[in-house]
Structures are given as structure tokens and as C-alpha cells.
C-alpha atoms as a PDB file:
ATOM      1  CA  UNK A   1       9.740 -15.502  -7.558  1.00  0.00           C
ATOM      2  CA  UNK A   2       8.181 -12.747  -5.541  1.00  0.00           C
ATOM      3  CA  UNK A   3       4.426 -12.375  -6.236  1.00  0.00           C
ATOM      4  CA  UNK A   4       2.417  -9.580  -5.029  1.00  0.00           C
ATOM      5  CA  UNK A   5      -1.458 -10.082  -5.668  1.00  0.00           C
ATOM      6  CA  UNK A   6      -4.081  -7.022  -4.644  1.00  0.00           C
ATOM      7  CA  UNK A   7      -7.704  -7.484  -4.304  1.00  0.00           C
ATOM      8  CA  UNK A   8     -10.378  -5.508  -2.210  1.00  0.00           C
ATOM      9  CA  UNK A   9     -11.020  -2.830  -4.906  1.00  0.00           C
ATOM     10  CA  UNK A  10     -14.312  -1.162  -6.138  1.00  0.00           C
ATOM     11  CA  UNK A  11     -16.772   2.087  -6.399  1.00  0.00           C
ATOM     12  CA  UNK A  12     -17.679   3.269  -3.181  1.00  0.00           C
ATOM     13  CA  UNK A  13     -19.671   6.635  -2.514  1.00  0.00           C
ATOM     14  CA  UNK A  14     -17.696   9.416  -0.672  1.00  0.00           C
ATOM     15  CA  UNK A  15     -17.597   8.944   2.968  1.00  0.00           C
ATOM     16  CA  UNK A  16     -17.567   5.214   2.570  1.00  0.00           C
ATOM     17  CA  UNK A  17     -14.843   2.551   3.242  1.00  0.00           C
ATOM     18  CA  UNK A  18     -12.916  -0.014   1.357  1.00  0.00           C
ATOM     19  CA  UNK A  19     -10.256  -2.468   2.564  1.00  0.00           C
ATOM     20  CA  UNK A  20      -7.375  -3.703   0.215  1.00  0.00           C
ATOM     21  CA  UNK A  21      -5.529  -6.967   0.175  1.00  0.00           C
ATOM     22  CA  UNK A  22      -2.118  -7.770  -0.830  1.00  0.00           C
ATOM     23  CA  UNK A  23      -1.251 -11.852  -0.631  1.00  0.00           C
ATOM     24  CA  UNK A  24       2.485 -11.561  -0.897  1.00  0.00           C
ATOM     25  CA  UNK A  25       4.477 -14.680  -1.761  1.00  0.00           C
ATOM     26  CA  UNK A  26       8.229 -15.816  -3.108  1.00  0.00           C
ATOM     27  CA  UNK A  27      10.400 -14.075  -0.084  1.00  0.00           C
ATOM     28  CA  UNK A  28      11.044 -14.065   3.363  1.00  0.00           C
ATOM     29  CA  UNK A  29       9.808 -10.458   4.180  1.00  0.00           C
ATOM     30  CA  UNK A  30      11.617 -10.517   7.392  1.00  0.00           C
ATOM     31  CA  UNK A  31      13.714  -6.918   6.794  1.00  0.00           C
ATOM     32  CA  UNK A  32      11.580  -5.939   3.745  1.00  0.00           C
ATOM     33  CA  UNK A  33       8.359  -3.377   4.071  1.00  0.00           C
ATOM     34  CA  UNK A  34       5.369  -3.593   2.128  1.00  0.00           C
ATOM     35  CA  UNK A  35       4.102  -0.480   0.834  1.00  0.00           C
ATOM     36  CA  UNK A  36       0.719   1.111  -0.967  1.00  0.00           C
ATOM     37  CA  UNK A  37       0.887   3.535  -3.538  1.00  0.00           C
ATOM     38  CA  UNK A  38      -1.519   4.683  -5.982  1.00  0.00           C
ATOM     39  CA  UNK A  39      -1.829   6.278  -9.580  1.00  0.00           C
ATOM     40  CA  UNK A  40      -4.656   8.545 -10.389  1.00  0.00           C
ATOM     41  CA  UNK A  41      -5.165   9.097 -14.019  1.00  0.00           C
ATOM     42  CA  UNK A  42      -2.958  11.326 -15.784  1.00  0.00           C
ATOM     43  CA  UNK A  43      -0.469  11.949 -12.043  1.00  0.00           C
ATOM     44  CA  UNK A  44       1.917  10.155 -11.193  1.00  0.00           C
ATOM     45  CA  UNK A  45       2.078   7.025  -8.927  1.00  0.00           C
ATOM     46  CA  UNK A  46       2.504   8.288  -5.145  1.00  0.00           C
ATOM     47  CA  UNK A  47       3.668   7.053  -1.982  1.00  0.00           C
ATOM     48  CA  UNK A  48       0.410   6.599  -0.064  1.00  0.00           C
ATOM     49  CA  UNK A  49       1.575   4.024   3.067  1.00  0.00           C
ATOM     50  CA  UNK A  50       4.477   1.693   4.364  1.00  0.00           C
ATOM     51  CA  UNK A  51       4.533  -0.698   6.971  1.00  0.00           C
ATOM     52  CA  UNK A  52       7.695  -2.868   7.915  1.00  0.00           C
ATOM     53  CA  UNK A  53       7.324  -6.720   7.993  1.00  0.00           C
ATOM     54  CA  UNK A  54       9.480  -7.255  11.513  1.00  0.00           C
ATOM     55  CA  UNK A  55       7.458  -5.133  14.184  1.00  0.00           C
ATOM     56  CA  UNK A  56       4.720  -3.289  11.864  1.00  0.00           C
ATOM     57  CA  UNK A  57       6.016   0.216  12.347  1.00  0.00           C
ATOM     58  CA  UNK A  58       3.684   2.341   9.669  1.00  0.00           C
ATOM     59  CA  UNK A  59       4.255   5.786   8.030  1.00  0.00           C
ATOM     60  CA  UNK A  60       1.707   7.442   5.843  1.00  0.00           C
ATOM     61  CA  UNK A  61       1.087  10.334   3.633  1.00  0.00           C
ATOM     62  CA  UNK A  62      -0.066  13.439   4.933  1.00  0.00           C
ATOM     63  CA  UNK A  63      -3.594  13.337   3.034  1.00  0.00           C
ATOM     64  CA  UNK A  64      -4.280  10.127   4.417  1.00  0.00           C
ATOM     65  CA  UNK A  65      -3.316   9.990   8.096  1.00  0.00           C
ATOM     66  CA  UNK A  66      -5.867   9.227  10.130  1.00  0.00           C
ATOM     67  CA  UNK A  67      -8.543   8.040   7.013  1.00  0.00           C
ATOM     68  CA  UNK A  68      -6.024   4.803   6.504  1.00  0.00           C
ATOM     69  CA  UNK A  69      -4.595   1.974   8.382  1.00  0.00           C
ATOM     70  CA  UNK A  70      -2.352   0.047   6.910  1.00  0.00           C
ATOM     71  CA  UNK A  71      -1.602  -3.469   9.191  1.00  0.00           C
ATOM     72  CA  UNK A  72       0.158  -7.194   7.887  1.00  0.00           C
ATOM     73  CA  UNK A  73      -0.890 -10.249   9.019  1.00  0.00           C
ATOM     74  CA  UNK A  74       2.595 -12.013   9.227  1.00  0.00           C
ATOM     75  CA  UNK A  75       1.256 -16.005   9.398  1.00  0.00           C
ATOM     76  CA  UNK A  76      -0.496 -14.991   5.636  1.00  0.00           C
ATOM     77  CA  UNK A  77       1.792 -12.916   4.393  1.00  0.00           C
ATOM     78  CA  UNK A  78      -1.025 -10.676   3.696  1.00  0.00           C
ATOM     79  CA  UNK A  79      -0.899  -6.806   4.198  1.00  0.00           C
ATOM     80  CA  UNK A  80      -3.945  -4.803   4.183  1.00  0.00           C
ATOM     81  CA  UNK A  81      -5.019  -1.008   3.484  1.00  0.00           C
ATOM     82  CA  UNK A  82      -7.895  -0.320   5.401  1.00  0.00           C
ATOM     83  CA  UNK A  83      -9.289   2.852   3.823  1.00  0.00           C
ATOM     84  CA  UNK A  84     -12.123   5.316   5.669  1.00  0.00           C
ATOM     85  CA  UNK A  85     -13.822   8.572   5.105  1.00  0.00           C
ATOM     86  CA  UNK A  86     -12.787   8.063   1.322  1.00  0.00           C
ATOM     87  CA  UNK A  87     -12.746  10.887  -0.518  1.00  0.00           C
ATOM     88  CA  UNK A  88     -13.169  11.690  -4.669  1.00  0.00           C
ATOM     89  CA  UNK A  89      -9.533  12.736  -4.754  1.00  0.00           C
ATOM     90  CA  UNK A  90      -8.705   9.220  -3.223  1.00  0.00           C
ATOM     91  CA  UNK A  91     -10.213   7.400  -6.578  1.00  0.00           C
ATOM     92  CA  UNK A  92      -6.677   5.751  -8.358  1.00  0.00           C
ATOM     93  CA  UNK A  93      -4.985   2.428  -9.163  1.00  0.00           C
ATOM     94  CA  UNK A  94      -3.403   1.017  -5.720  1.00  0.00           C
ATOM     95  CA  UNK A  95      -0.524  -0.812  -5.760  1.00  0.00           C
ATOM     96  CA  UNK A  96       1.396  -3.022  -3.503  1.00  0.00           C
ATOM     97  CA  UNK A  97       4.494  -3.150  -3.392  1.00  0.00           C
ATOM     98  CA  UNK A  98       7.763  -4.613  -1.533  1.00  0.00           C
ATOM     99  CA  UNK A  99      11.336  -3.572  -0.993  1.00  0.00           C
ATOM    100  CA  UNK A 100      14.459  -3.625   1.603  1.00  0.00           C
ATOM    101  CA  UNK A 101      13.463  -1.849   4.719  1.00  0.00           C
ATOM    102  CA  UNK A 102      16.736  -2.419   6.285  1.00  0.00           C
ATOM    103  CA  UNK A 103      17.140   1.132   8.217  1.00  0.00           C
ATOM    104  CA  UNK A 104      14.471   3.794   6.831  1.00  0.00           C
ATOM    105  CA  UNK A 105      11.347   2.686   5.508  1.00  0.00           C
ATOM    106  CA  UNK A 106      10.874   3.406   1.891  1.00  0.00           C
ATOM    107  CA  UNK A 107       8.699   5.841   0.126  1.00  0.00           C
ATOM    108  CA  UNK A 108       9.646   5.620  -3.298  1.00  0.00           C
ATOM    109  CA  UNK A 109       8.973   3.794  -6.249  1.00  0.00           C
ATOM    110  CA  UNK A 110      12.825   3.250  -7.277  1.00  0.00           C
ATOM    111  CA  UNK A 111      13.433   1.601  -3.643  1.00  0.00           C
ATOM    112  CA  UNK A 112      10.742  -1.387  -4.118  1.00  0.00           C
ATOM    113  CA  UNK A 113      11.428  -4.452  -6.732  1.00  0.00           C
ATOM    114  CA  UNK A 114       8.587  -5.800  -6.843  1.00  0.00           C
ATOM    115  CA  UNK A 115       4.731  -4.847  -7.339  1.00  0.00           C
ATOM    116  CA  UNK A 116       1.297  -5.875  -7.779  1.00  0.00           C
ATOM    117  CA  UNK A 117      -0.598  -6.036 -10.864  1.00  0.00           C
ATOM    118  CA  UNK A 118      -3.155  -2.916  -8.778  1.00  0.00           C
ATOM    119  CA  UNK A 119      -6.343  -2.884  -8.156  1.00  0.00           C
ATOM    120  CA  UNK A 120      -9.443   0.211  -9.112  1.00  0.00           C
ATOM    121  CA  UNK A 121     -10.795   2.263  -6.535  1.00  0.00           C
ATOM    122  CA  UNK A 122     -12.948   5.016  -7.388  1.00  0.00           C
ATOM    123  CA  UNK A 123     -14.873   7.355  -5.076  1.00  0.00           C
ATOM    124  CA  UNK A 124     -18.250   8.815  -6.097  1.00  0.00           C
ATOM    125  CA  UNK A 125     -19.059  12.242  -4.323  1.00  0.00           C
END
């Protein structure tokens, strides 16, 4: 069974940084990508970065290209969000998720299967 656990969340003041963790577990991930979204109260969740599992190729969301990195650490299955020059609008519930990456990457929820329970992060100004 595939498990996807985040961790890394927390209040941090605008301008600040935060790096999230996602321990994935139950599946070869060779062919799969892991992705971030996030859910800000009352919006809907949204795409925020993808990376996939064979050679690390990334894509991101407009809003937070060049703020975020988003890198996997293949020997522990781990994928991480680094996250810089936070902003307010940037406060949600972050989510890792995995799916089939087998020619495009994926940047919707309906192409992942499985997901992470999320984690807070909320951005003072």
C-alpha cells in the first residue's frame, strides 16, 4: 500500500522559508512523479509543483517559480518542497501526492492516486 507522509509545516513570517517533506513508501516510483499541491481555505486544491522520480525534471506554477524548489532524494524515497520568499497568499494545506508520469508530467488532482494526509503552512505578513 502506497503511503505518502508530509511533515516540515508551520507559521513563518512573510519573507521567511519553510521546507516540506514527503516520505513516500508502498511503490516503485520509477515512472511515477511526485507532486505538491495546496488548498487554501475556502479555494480549491491547486497544482503548485511536480517533479518526476527517473531524472528529476520539475515544473511549477507560475506564482511560485523561482520562490520554490522542489528536489527527491531517490535512496529515501523522500521528496522535498523547499519554499522561499513566502508570501501571505502562500498560507494553505500542502499536499503530496503521486501518480503515473509516463509521458507528461501531471498537474491535476484526477491524474494522482494517492496523497498525503497535508501538512499547515501559514504565512504572517
Amino acid at each position: 500500500q502506497v503511503q505518502l507522509v508530509e511533515s516540515g509545516g508551520g507559521l513563518v513570517q512573510a519573507g521567511g522559508s519553510l521546507r516540506l517533506s514527503c516520505a513516500a513508501s508502498g511503490r516503485t516510483f520509477s515512472g511515477y512523479a511526485m507532486g505538491w499541491f495546496r488548498q487554501a481555505p475556502g479555494k480549491e486544491r491547486e497544482f503548485v509543483a511536480v517533479i518526476r522520480w527517473n531524472n528529476g525534471f520539475a515544473v511549477y506554477t507560475d506564482s511560485v517559480k523561482g520562490r520554490f524548489t522542489i528536489s527527491r532524494d531517490t535512496a529515501k524515497n523522500t521528496v522535498t518542497l523547499q519554499m522561499n520568499r513566502l508570501k501571505p497568499e502562500d498560507s494553505a494545506v500542502y499536499y503530496c501526492a503521486t501518480g503515473p508520469a509516463w509521458i507528461n508530467l501531471p498537474s491535476r488532482e484526477e491524474q494522482y492516486d494517492y496523497w498525503g494526509q497535508g501538512t499547515q503552512v501559514t504565512v504572517s505578513s
